[in-house]
Short mmCIF file of C-alpha atoms in Angstrom, two decimals:
data_model
loop_
_atom_site.label_atom_id
_atom_site.label_comp_id
_atom_site.label_asym_id
_atom_site.label_seq_id
_atom_site.Cartn_x
_atom_site.Cartn_y
_atom_site.Cartn_z
CA MET A 1334 -19.54 27.21 -4.45
CA LYS A 1335 -18.31 27.55 -8.06
CA TYR A 1336 -16.69 24.63 -9.87
CA LEU A 1337 -14.42 24.91 -12.91
CA ASP A 1338 -12.04 22.52 -14.68
CA PHE A 1339 -8.77 23.38 -16.43
CA VAL A 1340 -6.37 21.75 -18.87
CA LEU A 1341 -2.72 21.54 -17.82
CA MET A 1342 -0.06 22.67 -20.29
CA ILE A 1343 3.70 22.55 -20.85
CA ASP A 1344 5.81 24.20 -23.55
CA LYS A 1345 7.95 22.42 -26.14
CA ASN A 1346 10.92 22.46 -23.73
CA ASN A 1347 8.84 20.52 -21.14
CA HIS A 1348 8.56 23.54 -18.83
CA PRO A 1349 5.17 23.80 -17.06
CA CYS A 1350 2.87 26.68 -18.04
CA CYS A 1351 -0.27 28.23 -16.57
CA PRO A 1352 -3.29 25.91 -16.89
CA ILE A 1353 -5.84 27.00 -19.51
CA ASN A 1354 -9.60 26.56 -19.95
CA ASN A 1355 -11.12 23.84 -22.14
CA GLY A 1356 -12.04 26.22 -24.96
CA LYS A 1357 -8.51 27.47 -25.44
CA ALA A 1358 -7.16 23.91 -25.27
CA ARG A 1359 -9.53 22.82 -28.06
CA TYR A 1360 -8.40 25.78 -30.19
CA LEU A 1361 -4.72 24.88 -29.76
CA LEU A 1362 -5.31 21.23 -30.62
CA LYS A 1363 -7.51 22.02 -33.62
CA ASN A 1364 -4.92 24.38 -35.11
CA ASP A 1365 -2.00 21.98 -34.54
CA LYS A 1366 -0.35 24.24 -31.98
CA ALA A 1367 -0.39 21.57 -29.26
CA LYS A 1368 -0.68 17.83 -28.74
CA ILE A 1369 -2.07 15.69 -25.92
CA ILE A 1370 0.64 13.98 -23.86
CA ASN A 1371 -1.49 12.78 -20.91
CA HIS A 1372 -5.19 11.97 -20.59
CA GLU A 1373 -5.86 11.81 -16.84
CA PRO A 1374 -5.38 14.58 -16.00
CA VAL A 1375 -5.42 16.13 -19.47
CA VAL A 1376 -2.00 17.63 -20.21
CA ILE A 1377 -1.14 19.21 -23.58
CA GLN A 1378 2.25 20.23 -24.91
CA ARG A 1379 2.77 23.32 -27.05
CA ILE A 1380 4.61 22.62 -30.31
CA ASP A 1381 4.93 26.27 -31.33
CA ASP A 1382 7.32 28.91 -29.97
CA TYR A 1383 5.30 29.61 -26.80
CA LYS A 1384 7.53 29.81 -23.69
CA SER A 1385 6.49 29.52 -20.07
CA GLU A 1386 9.09 32.05 -18.93
CA ASN A 1387 7.18 34.85 -20.70
CA GLU A 1388 4.00 34.32 -18.67
CA ILE A 1389 2.73 36.77 -16.08
CA ARG A 1390 0.99 34.81 -13.36
CA ASP A 1391 0.14 34.53 -9.67
CA ILE A 1392 2.01 32.34 -7.21
CA PHE A 1393 0.99 28.68 -7.50
CA GLU A 1394 0.83 26.75 -4.24
CA LEU A 1395 0.87 22.98 -3.90
CA LYS A 1396 -0.82 22.02 -0.64
CA ILE A 1397 -0.27 18.51 0.72
CA ASP A 1398 -2.33 16.91 3.47
CA SER A 1399 0.04 14.15 4.55
CA GLY A 1400 -1.37 10.92 5.93
CA TYR A 1401 -0.63 7.29 6.74
CA LEU A 1402 -3.06 5.73 4.22
CA ASN A 1403 -4.03 8.70 2.04
CA ILE A 1404 -2.48 11.92 0.75
CA GLY A 1405 -4.68 14.87 -0.10
CA PHE A 1406 -3.33 17.41 -2.61
CA SER A 1407 -4.49 20.66 -4.16
CA VAL A 1408 -2.84 23.20 -6.49
CA SER A 1409 -4.26 26.74 -6.56
CA ASP A 1410 -3.47 30.43 -6.86
CA ASN A 1411 -5.46 33.45 -5.67
CA GLN A 1412 -8.37 32.77 -8.05
CA HIS A 1413 -8.72 29.11 -8.95
CA GLU A 1414 -7.98 25.58 -7.89
CA TYR A 1415 -6.39 23.76 -10.85
CA LEU A 1416 -5.78 20.20 -9.65
CA ALA A 1417 -7.09 18.28 -6.64
CA GLY A 1418 -7.41 14.71 -5.44
CA GLN A 1419 -6.09 12.09 -3.09
CA VAL A 1420 -3.54 9.28 -3.27
CA GLU A 1421 -4.34 5.85 -1.88
CA LEU A 1422 -1.02 4.54 -0.56
CA LEU A 1423 0.08 0.94 -0.90
CA THR A 1424 -0.29 -1.34 2.11
CA LYS A 1425 0.96 -4.85 3.01
CA MET A 1426 4.59 -3.80 2.54
CA LYS A 1427 5.57 -6.25 5.27
CA ASP A 1428 4.05 -9.21 3.39
CA ARG A 1429 5.91 -8.38 0.18
CA LEU A 1430 9.21 -8.00 2.00
CA TYR A 1431 8.61 -11.30 3.81
CA THR A 1432 7.95 -13.08 0.50
CA ARG A 1433 11.15 -11.71 -0.97
CA SER A 1434 13.22 -12.60 2.10
CA THR A 1435 11.77 -16.15 2.11
CA LEU A 1436 12.84 -16.72 -1.48
CA ARG A 1437 16.30 -15.31 -0.83
CA ARG A 1438 16.72 -17.34 2.34
CA GLY A 1439 15.77 -20.52 0.54
CA ARG A 1440 18.20 -19.78 -2.27
CA ARG A 1441 21.08 -19.13 0.13
CA ASN A 1442 20.36 -22.28 2.10
CA ARG A 1443 20.68 -24.33 -1.08
CA LEU A 1444 24.22 -23.16 -1.81
CA ARG A 1445 26.81 -25.89 -2.45
CA TYR A 1446 29.18 -24.70 0.22
CA ARG A 1447 28.98 -24.05 3.94
CA LYS A 1448 29.70 -20.52 5.07
CA ASN A 1449 32.37 -19.74 7.64
CA LYS A 1450 30.46 -18.97 10.84
CA ASN A 1451 33.32 -16.84 12.17
CA MET A 1452 33.17 -14.38 9.27
CA ASP A 1453 30.67 -11.57 8.83
CA TYR A 1454 30.04 -11.71 5.06
CA LYS A 1455 27.97 -8.52 5.03
CA ILE A 1456 30.87 -6.43 6.29
CA THR A 1457 33.58 -8.35 4.40
CA ASN A 1458 31.93 -8.07 0.99
CA ASN A 1459 30.33 -4.66 1.52
CA PRO A 1460 32.30 -2.19 3.69
CA THR A 1461 29.47 0.37 3.41
CA TYR A 1462 26.87 -2.06 4.80
CA LYS A 1463 24.39 -0.52 7.25
CA ASN A 1464 22.34 -2.59 9.61
CA GLY A 1465 19.47 -0.12 9.98
CA ASN A 1466 20.52 1.50 13.26
CA GLU A 1467 22.18 4.59 11.79
CA ASP A 1468 20.69 8.06 11.89
CA GLY A 1469 18.40 8.78 8.97
CA TRP A 1470 17.32 5.16 8.49
CA PHE A 1471 13.59 4.44 8.25
CA ALA A 1472 11.66 1.19 8.01
CA PRO A 1473 10.85 0.22 4.39
CA SER A 1474 7.12 0.83 4.84
CA ILE A 1475 7.72 4.36 6.17
CA GLU A 1476 10.36 5.07 3.52
CA HIS A 1477 7.90 4.04 0.82
CA LYS A 1478 5.22 6.41 2.12
CA MET A 1479 7.65 9.33 2.23
CA GLU A 1480 8.89 8.57 -1.29
CA SER A 1481 5.26 8.54 -2.46
CA HIS A 1482 4.91 12.14 -1.26
CA ILE A 1483 8.05 13.11 -3.19
CA ARG A 1484 6.94 11.33 -6.40
CA LEU A 1485 3.55 13.02 -6.21
CA ALA A 1486 5.11 16.47 -5.80
CA LYS A 1487 7.57 15.91 -8.66
CA LYS A 1488 4.83 14.75 -11.04
CA ILE A 1489 2.58 17.72 -10.28
CA MET A 1490 5.51 20.13 -10.60
CA SER A 1491 6.19 18.74 -14.08
CA TRP A 1492 2.66 19.81 -15.11
CA ILE A 1493 2.10 23.04 -13.15
CA PRO A 1494 4.66 25.79 -12.31
CA VAL A 1495 4.55 25.33 -8.52
CA ASP A 1496 6.24 28.17 -6.61
CA LYS A 1497 5.60 27.00 -3.06
CA ILE A 1498 4.72 23.78 -1.23
CA ILE A 1499 2.68 23.94 1.96
CA LEU A 1500 2.79 20.76 4.05
CA GLU A 1501 0.40 20.06 6.89
CA VAL A 1502 2.11 18.39 9.83
CA ALA A 1503 0.94 17.45 13.29
CA LYS A 1504 2.36 16.21 16.57
CA PHE A 1505 0.18 13.72 18.43
CA ASP A 1506 0.19 12.97 22.15
CA ILE A 1507 -0.61 9.26 21.89
CA GLN A 1508 -0.81 8.69 25.66
CA LYS A 1509 -3.38 11.46 25.95
CA LEU A 1510 -5.34 10.01 23.03
CA LYS A 1511 -5.45 6.65 24.81
CA ALA A 1512 -6.50 8.27 28.09
CA ASP A 1513 -9.28 10.26 26.39
CA ALA A 1514 -10.59 7.08 24.76
CA GLU A 1515 -10.79 5.46 28.22
CA GLY A 1516 -12.36 8.54 29.82
CA LYS A 1517 -9.33 9.35 31.96
CA ASN A 1518 -7.40 12.55 32.65
CA ILE A 1519 -3.64 12.44 32.32
CA SER A 1520 -1.01 14.97 33.38
CA GLY A 1521 2.42 15.28 34.99
CA LYS A 1522 3.73 12.02 36.40
CA ASP A 1523 0.89 10.07 34.82
CA TYR A 1524 2.90 10.03 31.60
CA GLN A 1525 5.58 7.97 33.37
CA ASN A 1526 3.13 5.67 35.14
CA GLY A 1527 1.64 3.83 32.17
CA GLU A 1528 -0.47 0.71 32.33
CA MET A 1529 2.56 -1.54 31.70
CA LYS A 1530 4.72 -0.01 34.42
CA GLY A 1531 6.59 -2.74 36.28
CA TYR A 1532 6.23 -5.33 33.51
CA GLU A 1533 8.99 -6.47 31.17
CA ASN A 1534 6.91 -6.50 28.00
CA ALA A 1535 3.35 -6.42 26.69
CA ALA A 1536 2.89 -10.21 26.84
CA THR A 1537 3.83 -10.32 30.55
CA TYR A 1538 1.41 -7.50 31.30
CA VAL A 1539 -1.46 -9.14 29.37
CA ARG A 1540 -0.99 -12.46 31.19
CA ALA A 1541 -1.15 -10.68 34.54
CA ARG A 1542 -4.12 -8.56 33.42
CA ASP A 1543 -6.06 -11.67 32.39
CA GLU A 1544 -5.02 -13.51 35.59
CA TYR A 1545 -3.11 -16.18 33.61
CA THR A 1546 -6.44 -17.63 32.50
CA CYS A 1547 -7.86 -18.39 29.07
CA GLN A 1548 -10.67 -15.88 28.56
CA ILE A 1549 -12.76 -18.41 26.60
CA CYS A 1550 -12.47 -21.12 29.28
CA LYS A 1551 -13.19 -18.50 31.94
CA ASP A 1552 -16.46 -17.58 30.28
CA LYS A 1553 -17.51 -21.20 29.88
CA LYS A 1554 -16.40 -22.59 33.25
CA GLY A 1555 -16.87 -19.54 35.42
CA LYS A 1556 -14.34 -17.49 37.35
CA ASN A 1557 -12.92 -20.58 39.02
CA ALA A 1558 -11.32 -21.88 35.78
CA LEU A 1559 -7.87 -23.24 36.53
CA PRO A 1560 -4.99 -21.25 35.05
CA GLY A 1561 -2.88 -23.34 32.68
CA LYS A 1562 -0.28 -22.89 29.98
CA ILE A 1563 -1.43 -19.55 28.56
CA GLN A 1564 -0.66 -18.11 25.13
CA VAL A 1565 -1.16 -14.54 23.98
CA HIS A 1566 -3.40 -14.05 20.93
CA HIS A 1567 -3.54 -11.04 18.59
CA ILE A 1568 -7.17 -10.00 18.11
CA ILE A 1569 -6.25 -8.20 14.90
CA PRO A 1570 -3.33 -10.14 13.34
CA ARG A 1571 -0.14 -8.25 12.66
CA GLU A 1572 -0.40 -9.12 8.95
CA ASN A 1573 -3.74 -7.27 8.88
CA GLY A 1574 -2.39 -4.14 10.54
CA GLY A 1575 -2.59 -5.21 14.18
CA SER A 1576 0.10 -4.33 16.71
CA ASP A 1577 1.44 -5.45 20.09
CA ILE A 1578 -0.48 -2.93 22.17
CA PRO A 1579 -2.24 -4.55 25.17
CA SER A 1580 -5.73 -3.75 23.87
CA ASN A 1581 -5.02 -5.99 20.87
CA LEU A 1582 -3.85 -8.94 22.99
CA ILE A 1583 -5.85 -11.53 24.90
CA CYS A 1584 -4.93 -14.70 26.80
CA LEU A 1585 -6.01 -18.06 25.36
CA CYS A 1586 -5.18 -21.67 26.14
CA PRO A 1587 -3.32 -23.65 23.42
CA GLU A 1588 -6.52 -25.43 22.39
CA HIS A 1589 -8.56 -22.26 21.81
CA HIS A 1590 -5.57 -20.45 20.33
CA GLN A 1591 -5.25 -23.21 17.72
CA LYS A 1592 -9.00 -23.08 17.00
CA ALA A 1593 -8.86 -19.30 16.56
CA HIS A 1594 -6.32 -19.72 13.73
CA ASP A 1595 -8.00 -22.67 12.02
CA ASN A 1596 -8.84 -22.31 8.32
CA HIS A 1597 -6.53 -19.30 8.01
CA ASN A 1598 -8.46 -17.31 10.67
CA ASN A 1599 -11.76 -17.89 8.87
CA ASN A 1600 -13.76 -19.40 11.72
CA LYS A 1601 -16.43 -18.52 14.23
CA LEU A 1602 -14.13 -18.16 17.27
CA PHE A 1603 -11.77 -15.74 15.52
CA LYS A 1604 -14.70 -13.51 14.52
CA GLU A 1605 -16.18 -13.65 18.02
CA LEU A 1606 -12.90 -12.43 19.51
CA GLN A 1607 -12.86 -9.48 17.11
CA GLU A 1608 -16.45 -8.55 17.98
CA ARG A 1609 -15.69 -8.95 21.66
CA LYS A 1610 -13.00 -6.29 21.79
CA ILE A 1611 -11.89 -4.26 18.78
CA PRO A 1612 -8.77 -2.26 19.71
CA THR A 1613 -7.85 1.24 18.62
CA PHE A 1614 -4.55 1.68 16.81
CA TYR A 1615 -2.41 4.80 16.55
CA LYS A 1616 -0.26 3.87 13.56
CA ASP A 1617 -1.18 7.03 11.67
CA SER A 1618 -0.32 9.22 14.66
CA THR A 1619 2.98 7.42 15.21
CA TYR A 1620 3.81 7.75 11.53
CA MET A 1621 3.27 11.52 11.55
CA ASN A 1622 5.40 11.92 14.68
CA ILE A 1623 8.24 10.05 12.95
CA VAL A 1624 8.30 11.59 9.48
CA ARG A 1625 7.01 15.16 9.71
CA TRP A 1626 10.38 16.93 9.76
CA GLU A 1627 12.12 14.44 7.49
CA LEU A 1628 9.35 14.88 4.92
CA PHE A 1629 9.59 18.66 5.23
CA GLY A 1630 13.34 18.51 4.60
CA ARG A 1631 12.95 16.36 1.48
CA LEU A 1632 10.27 18.62 0.00
CA GLN A 1633 12.42 21.66 0.82
CA GLU A 1634 14.98 20.30 -1.65
CA LEU A 1635 12.39 20.45 -4.45
CA CYS A 1636 10.86 23.83 -3.80
CA GLU A 1637 10.27 26.47 -1.12
CA THR A 1638 8.25 24.69 1.55
CA GLU A 1639 6.18 25.98 4.47
CA ILE A 1640 4.65 24.22 7.44
CA ALA A 1641 0.97 24.38 8.39
CA TYR A 1642 -0.94 22.77 11.25
CA GLY A 1643 -4.14 20.77 11.43
CA TYR A 1644 -6.06 23.13 13.70
CA GLU A 1645 -5.69 25.92 11.10
CA THR A 1646 -7.04 23.63 8.38
CA LYS A 1647 -10.01 22.66 10.54
CA ILE A 1648 -10.99 26.31 11.14
CA ASN A 1649 -10.56 27.24 7.46
CA ARG A 1650 -12.62 24.27 6.27
CA ARG A 1651 -15.50 25.07 8.62
CA ASN A 1652 -15.47 28.74 7.65
CA ALA A 1653 -15.63 27.73 3.98
CA SER A 1654 -18.51 25.27 4.73
CA LEU A 1655 -16.67 22.40 3.04
CA GLU A 1656 -17.10 18.75 3.93
CA LYS A 1657 -14.12 16.87 5.33
CA TYR A 1658 -12.31 14.93 2.62
CA HIS A 1659 -8.59 14.64 1.99
CA TYR A 1660 -8.66 17.01 -0.99
CA THR A 1661 -10.85 19.60 0.78
CA ASP A 1662 -8.49 19.51 3.75
CA ALA A 1663 -5.65 20.15 1.30
CA VAL A 1664 -7.21 23.26 -0.28
CA CYS A 1665 -7.89 24.69 3.20
CA ILE A 1666 -4.31 24.28 4.45
CA LYS A 1667 -2.80 27.54 5.78
CA ASN A 1668 -5.69 29.63 4.39
CA PHE A 1669 -8.64 29.34 2.03
CA LYS A 1670 -8.75 32.12 -0.57
CA ASP A 1671 -12.36 31.57 -1.68
CA THR A 1672 -11.19 30.15 -5.02
CA THR A 1673 -13.26 28.21 -7.52
CA LEU A 1674 -12.87 24.46 -6.97
CA THR A 1675 -12.21 21.84 -9.62
CA LYS A 1676 -15.31 19.97 -10.76
CA THR A 1677 -13.16 16.88 -11.41
CA ILE A 1678 -10.95 15.34 -8.74
CA TYR A 1679 -8.43 12.53 -9.17
CA ILE A 1680 -8.29 9.38 -7.11
CA VAL A 1681 -4.70 8.22 -7.46
CA GLU A 1682 -4.01 4.51 -7.02
CA GLN A 1683 -0.54 3.06 -6.73
CA LYS A 1684 0.30 0.07 -8.90
CA ARG A 1685 3.39 -2.07 -8.51
CA CYS A 1686 5.34 -2.16 -11.78
CA ASN A 1687 7.22 -5.39 -11.11
CA ASP A 1688 7.11 -8.41 -8.84
CA ARG A 1689 9.91 -9.01 -6.35
CA CYS A 1690 9.85 -12.76 -7.09
CA MET A 1691 13.09 -13.24 -9.02
CA GLU A 1692 13.09 -17.05 -8.98
CA THR A 1693 11.14 -20.01 -7.68
CA PHE A 1694 12.22 -23.40 -6.39
CA THR A 1695 10.65 -26.72 -7.40
CA ASP A 1696 11.00 -29.26 -4.60
CA ALA A 1697 12.49 -32.72 -5.07
CA LYS A 1698 10.19 -35.73 -5.50
CA TYR A 1699 10.40 -38.96 -3.48
CA ILE A 1700 8.62 -42.31 -3.22
CA ASP A 1701 6.82 -42.72 0.10
CA SER A 1702 7.85 -46.10 1.56
CA ARG A 1703 4.47 -46.47 3.30
CA ASP A 1704 2.14 -46.34 0.29
CA GLY A 1705 4.50 -46.16 -2.69
CA LYS A 1706 3.07 -42.83 -3.83
CA ARG A 1707 5.05 -39.92 -5.25
CA LYS A 1708 5.43 -37.00 -2.84
CA ASN A 1709 7.52 -33.84 -2.61
CA GLY A 1710 10.15 -33.00 -0.02
CA ASN A 1711 7.89 -30.69 1.98
CA GLN A 1712 5.44 -33.52 2.61
CA LEU A 1713 8.20 -35.86 3.78
CA ALA A 1714 9.98 -33.52 6.16
CA TYR A 1715 10.05 -32.52 9.81
CA ILE A 1716 6.46 -31.53 10.65
CA ARG A 1717 5.47 -29.75 13.87
CA LEU A 1718 2.48 -31.28 15.64
CA SER A 1719 -0.75 -29.35 16.18
CA ASN A 1720 -0.42 -29.52 19.99
CA ARG A 1721 2.95 -27.74 19.96
CA PRO A 1722 3.31 -24.96 22.56
CA SER A 1723 4.70 -22.47 20.01
CA ALA A 1724 5.15 -22.08 16.27
CA ARG A 1725 8.96 -22.40 16.45
CA VAL A 1726 9.25 -25.31 18.85
CA THR A 1727 12.28 -27.61 18.36
CA GLN A 1728 11.69 -30.31 20.99
CA LYS A 1729 11.49 -33.82 19.53
CA GLU A 1730 8.22 -34.67 21.28
CA TYR A 1731 6.44 -31.97 19.27
CA ILE A 1732 7.95 -32.92 15.89
CA ASP A 1733 6.89 -35.72 13.55
CA ASN A 1734 9.88 -36.90 11.49
CA GLN A 1735 8.49 -37.79 8.05
CA ARG A 1736 11.94 -37.83 6.40
CA ILE A 1737 12.47 -41.49 7.39
CA TYR A 1738 9.81 -42.47 4.80
CA ARG A 1739 11.79 -41.11 1.87
CA GLU A 1740 12.60 -44.21 -0.20
CA LYS A 1741 13.74 -43.27 -3.71
CA LYS A 1742 14.49 -39.85 -5.13
CA ILE A 1743 12.66 -39.47 -8.44
CA SER A 1744 13.58 -35.92 -9.39
CA PRO A 1745 15.90 -33.38 -7.81
CA GLY A 1746 14.88 -29.90 -6.76
CA LYS A 1747 15.59 -27.14 -9.26
CA ARG A 1748 15.67 -23.35 -9.37
CA THR A 1749 13.61 -21.64 -12.07
CA PHE A 1750 14.32 -18.03 -12.93
CA VAL A 1751 11.48 -15.75 -13.94
CA LYS A 1752 12.42 -14.96 -17.55
CA HIS A 1753 9.10 -14.08 -19.17
CA SER A 1754 7.99 -10.46 -19.05
CA TYR A 1755 4.41 -9.63 -20.04
CA CYS A 1756 3.99 -6.70 -22.41
CA LEU A 1757 1.08 -5.41 -20.31
CA LYS A 1758 1.02 -4.47 -16.66
CA SER A 1759 -1.92 -4.26 -14.30
CA GLY A 1760 -3.76 -0.98 -14.87
CA ASP A 1761 -2.88 -0.53 -18.55
CA LEU A 1762 -5.70 0.72 -20.77
CA ILE A 1763 -6.63 -1.43 -23.79
CA TYR A 1764 -9.25 -1.31 -26.57
CA ILE A 1765 -11.16 -4.52 -27.37
CA ASN A 1766 -11.82 -4.99 -31.08
CA THR A 1767 -13.40 -8.45 -31.19
CA GLY A 1768 -15.98 -10.73 -29.56
CA GLY A 1769 -18.82 -9.76 -27.28
CA HIS A 1770 -16.77 -6.97 -25.70
CA LYS A 1771 -16.00 -5.28 -29.02
CA GLY A 1772 -15.78 -1.50 -28.94
CA VAL A 1773 -15.04 -1.03 -25.21
CA PHE A 1774 -12.09 0.50 -23.41
CA ALA A 1775 -10.98 -1.80 -20.62
CA GLU A 1776 -8.35 -1.98 -17.91
CA TYR A 1777 -5.93 -4.89 -18.11
CA VAL A 1778 -5.90 -7.12 -15.00
CA THR A 1779 -3.57 -10.05 -15.69
CA ALA A 1780 -2.47 -12.65 -18.26
CA GLN A 1781 -2.45 -16.42 -17.94
CA LYS A 1782 -0.58 -18.92 -20.10
CA VAL A 1783 -2.80 -21.63 -21.61
CA LYS A 1784 -1.83 -25.16 -22.66
CA ASN A 1785 -1.68 -24.53 -26.41
CA GLY A 1786 0.99 -21.86 -25.92
CA GLY A 1787 -1.37 -18.90 -26.11
CA TYR A 1788 -2.34 -16.35 -23.49
CA LYS A 1789 -5.60 -15.58 -21.75
CA ILE A 1790 -5.97 -11.82 -21.24
CA LEU A 1791 -8.21 -10.82 -18.32
CA PHE A 1792 -9.58 -7.28 -18.12
CA THR A 1793 -12.33 -5.22 -16.56
CA TYR A 1794 -14.47 -2.27 -17.60
CA GLU A 1795 -17.45 -0.27 -16.41
CA GLY A 1796 -20.80 -1.94 -17.03
CA GLN A 1797 -19.33 -5.34 -17.94
CA THR A 1798 -21.85 -8.13 -18.55
CA VAL A 1799 -19.79 -11.00 -17.06
CA ASP A 1800 -17.79 -11.30 -13.87
CA ASN A 1801 -14.38 -12.05 -15.42
CA PRO A 1802 -14.25 -10.96 -19.08
CA SER A 1803 -11.29 -12.32 -21.04
CA ILE A 1804 -9.87 -12.88 -24.53
CA THR A 1805 -7.53 -15.69 -25.56
CA LEU A 1806 -4.68 -14.80 -27.92
CA LYS A 1807 -2.57 -17.25 -29.88
CA SER A 1808 1.18 -17.09 -29.46
CA PHE A 1809 1.75 -15.18 -32.71
CA GLU A 1810 -1.05 -12.72 -31.81
CA TYR A 1811 0.57 -12.10 -28.47
CA GLU A 1812 3.89 -11.37 -30.20
CA GLN A 1813 2.00 -8.87 -32.39
CA LEU A 1814 0.57 -7.29 -29.23
CA ARG A 1815 4.11 -6.59 -28.02
CA GLU A 1816 4.46 -4.20 -30.95
CA ASN A 1817 0.82 -3.06 -30.62
CA LYS A 1818 -0.07 -4.57 -34.02
CA CYS A 1819 -2.62 -7.12 -32.80
CA GLU A 1820 -6.05 -6.77 -34.47
CA LYS A 1821 -7.99 -8.07 -31.44
CA ILE A 1822 -6.50 -5.77 -28.76
CA LYS A 1823 -4.95 -2.33 -29.02
CA ILE A 1824 -2.84 -0.80 -26.24
CA VAL A 1825 -4.22 2.69 -25.64
CA ARG A 1826 -1.78 3.75 -22.94
CA THR A 1827 0.38 2.19 -20.27
CA ARG A 1828 -0.03 3.06 -16.62
CA ARG A 1829 2.86 2.77 -14.21
CA GLY A 1830 3.35 3.71 -10.59
CA MET A 1831 0.63 6.25 -9.70
CA ILE A 1832 -2.55 5.87 -11.76
CA TYR A 1833 -4.79 8.94 -11.92
CA ARG A 1834 -8.53 8.28 -12.29
CA SER A 1835 -10.87 11.22 -12.86
CA VAL A 1836 -14.03 11.36 -10.75
CA ASP A 1837 -16.80 13.94 -10.57
CA ARG A 1838 -16.38 15.73 -7.22
CA LEU A 1839 -20.06 15.95 -6.29
CA GLU A 1840 -20.78 12.38 -7.39
CA TYR A 1841 -17.82 11.06 -5.36
CA GLU A 1842 -18.94 12.91 -2.24
CA SER A 1843 -22.49 11.61 -2.58
CA LEU A 1844 -21.22 8.02 -2.86
CA HIS A 1845 -18.77 8.39 0.05
CA ARG A 1846 -20.99 10.23 2.45
CA ASP A 1847 -20.29 7.67 5.19
CA GLN A 1848 -16.61 8.62 5.02
CA TYR A 1849 -17.55 12.25 5.64
CA ASP A 1850 -19.85 11.34 8.54
CA LYS A 1851 -17.09 9.32 10.26
CA LYS A 1852 -14.57 12.15 9.85
CA GLN A 1853 -17.12 14.70 11.07
CA LYS A 1854 -17.52 12.75 14.32
CA ALA A 1855 -13.76 12.38 14.69
CA SER A 1856 -13.14 16.10 14.20
#
């Protein structure tokens, strides 16, 4: 297989041109006919009278291997592949939305008036309000993944004159996948006679499946363990990607359920339950079934788009003797034209540009009448006991009222708005010009305010000698950094949204061989 890298190019009117080889790019830069506008991947802009519309070229195809956690992409014509890589999509969307909703809920609960319960404020103040049940609505996590596909396509089309987009889609029979995993055959009426037939929900089915008995007590006391008040436990928590499928649920008594969640799930029992029965999830299959045609329609608005299927890609990849990675799947979509492949691939990481935390709340302080110590409102509040039957219990016998010990209010609660904006964001590239790290290019991680009013800048770079390298800037030096005039640190370039990192293709495949082996077994 031949490998060859190219430099991407646009004209002075920002119209994409045919990629060129490294030698020609050096000639244009040396003779002041072009300038570098992007480093990874390298994109140059012509500053002479060269126009992209005068070029004679082949049809450029952008091939996208859509996925739940990763997106493979490849741009090629009949001779060469010009750009290839994979996007690592953001996860934990649910946690970020929950954090935002918690802050908003707390702010609304602290309003100085009581809302009219008989009035729907959402409809009154916003006649166009939608509650998420209308056609075309998608959950925020799914919407984000689809928008990531669109942003990727738009960025590539701003660098390369893409004439056609080819999107790989698939339709998965999840019930058949489950049956195959259990060694069963399924057909006809079997699709209507699922394992939960006759049960109201998954929790009811799991309790009946486990005979209303704690599975830990059953193992310790034998099969004659008495059934008691049974709770349903998630083997893989929902916050870690788990779901409500029966294979991820198990019956536990309140005592063992509490022990399984001790120390924020970092305990021996929790790990034993995961080793005992690790479920299989079908989130990626469900995602593809939901978005395939919606994604096709959105890409169709950008450019002519065609549909391809996974079985075609699999045949093309095997005929080309390529290993299974997201970017190799992408180049083999529809057909493989025996083109040269790029020696450099790009691993694209998504970085959040801003935090959703718009304000924070500092709780009020009180004197505890029992010991005279100063405590905040959360400590002297209604506290649910550890032996409660559920997390949202409201019965008095399961609640310890600590509010009665509030004696004197020392300070009121206050709302603090986030006003400070750091001049650097996570992922920005900086040059260190002082200290033991002098002369290195590093990636900015975060900034911390120190007591004297300065800032501690934390960064990372390849081959670093300490675990957490940092530099402390005085307040006036930090103000100089805002204008990139600080002598200690220079801002090389800012990175926002999707960050492209160049990697040698063969080196990456040698380091991620286990990924290939797993995919080889799956395919």
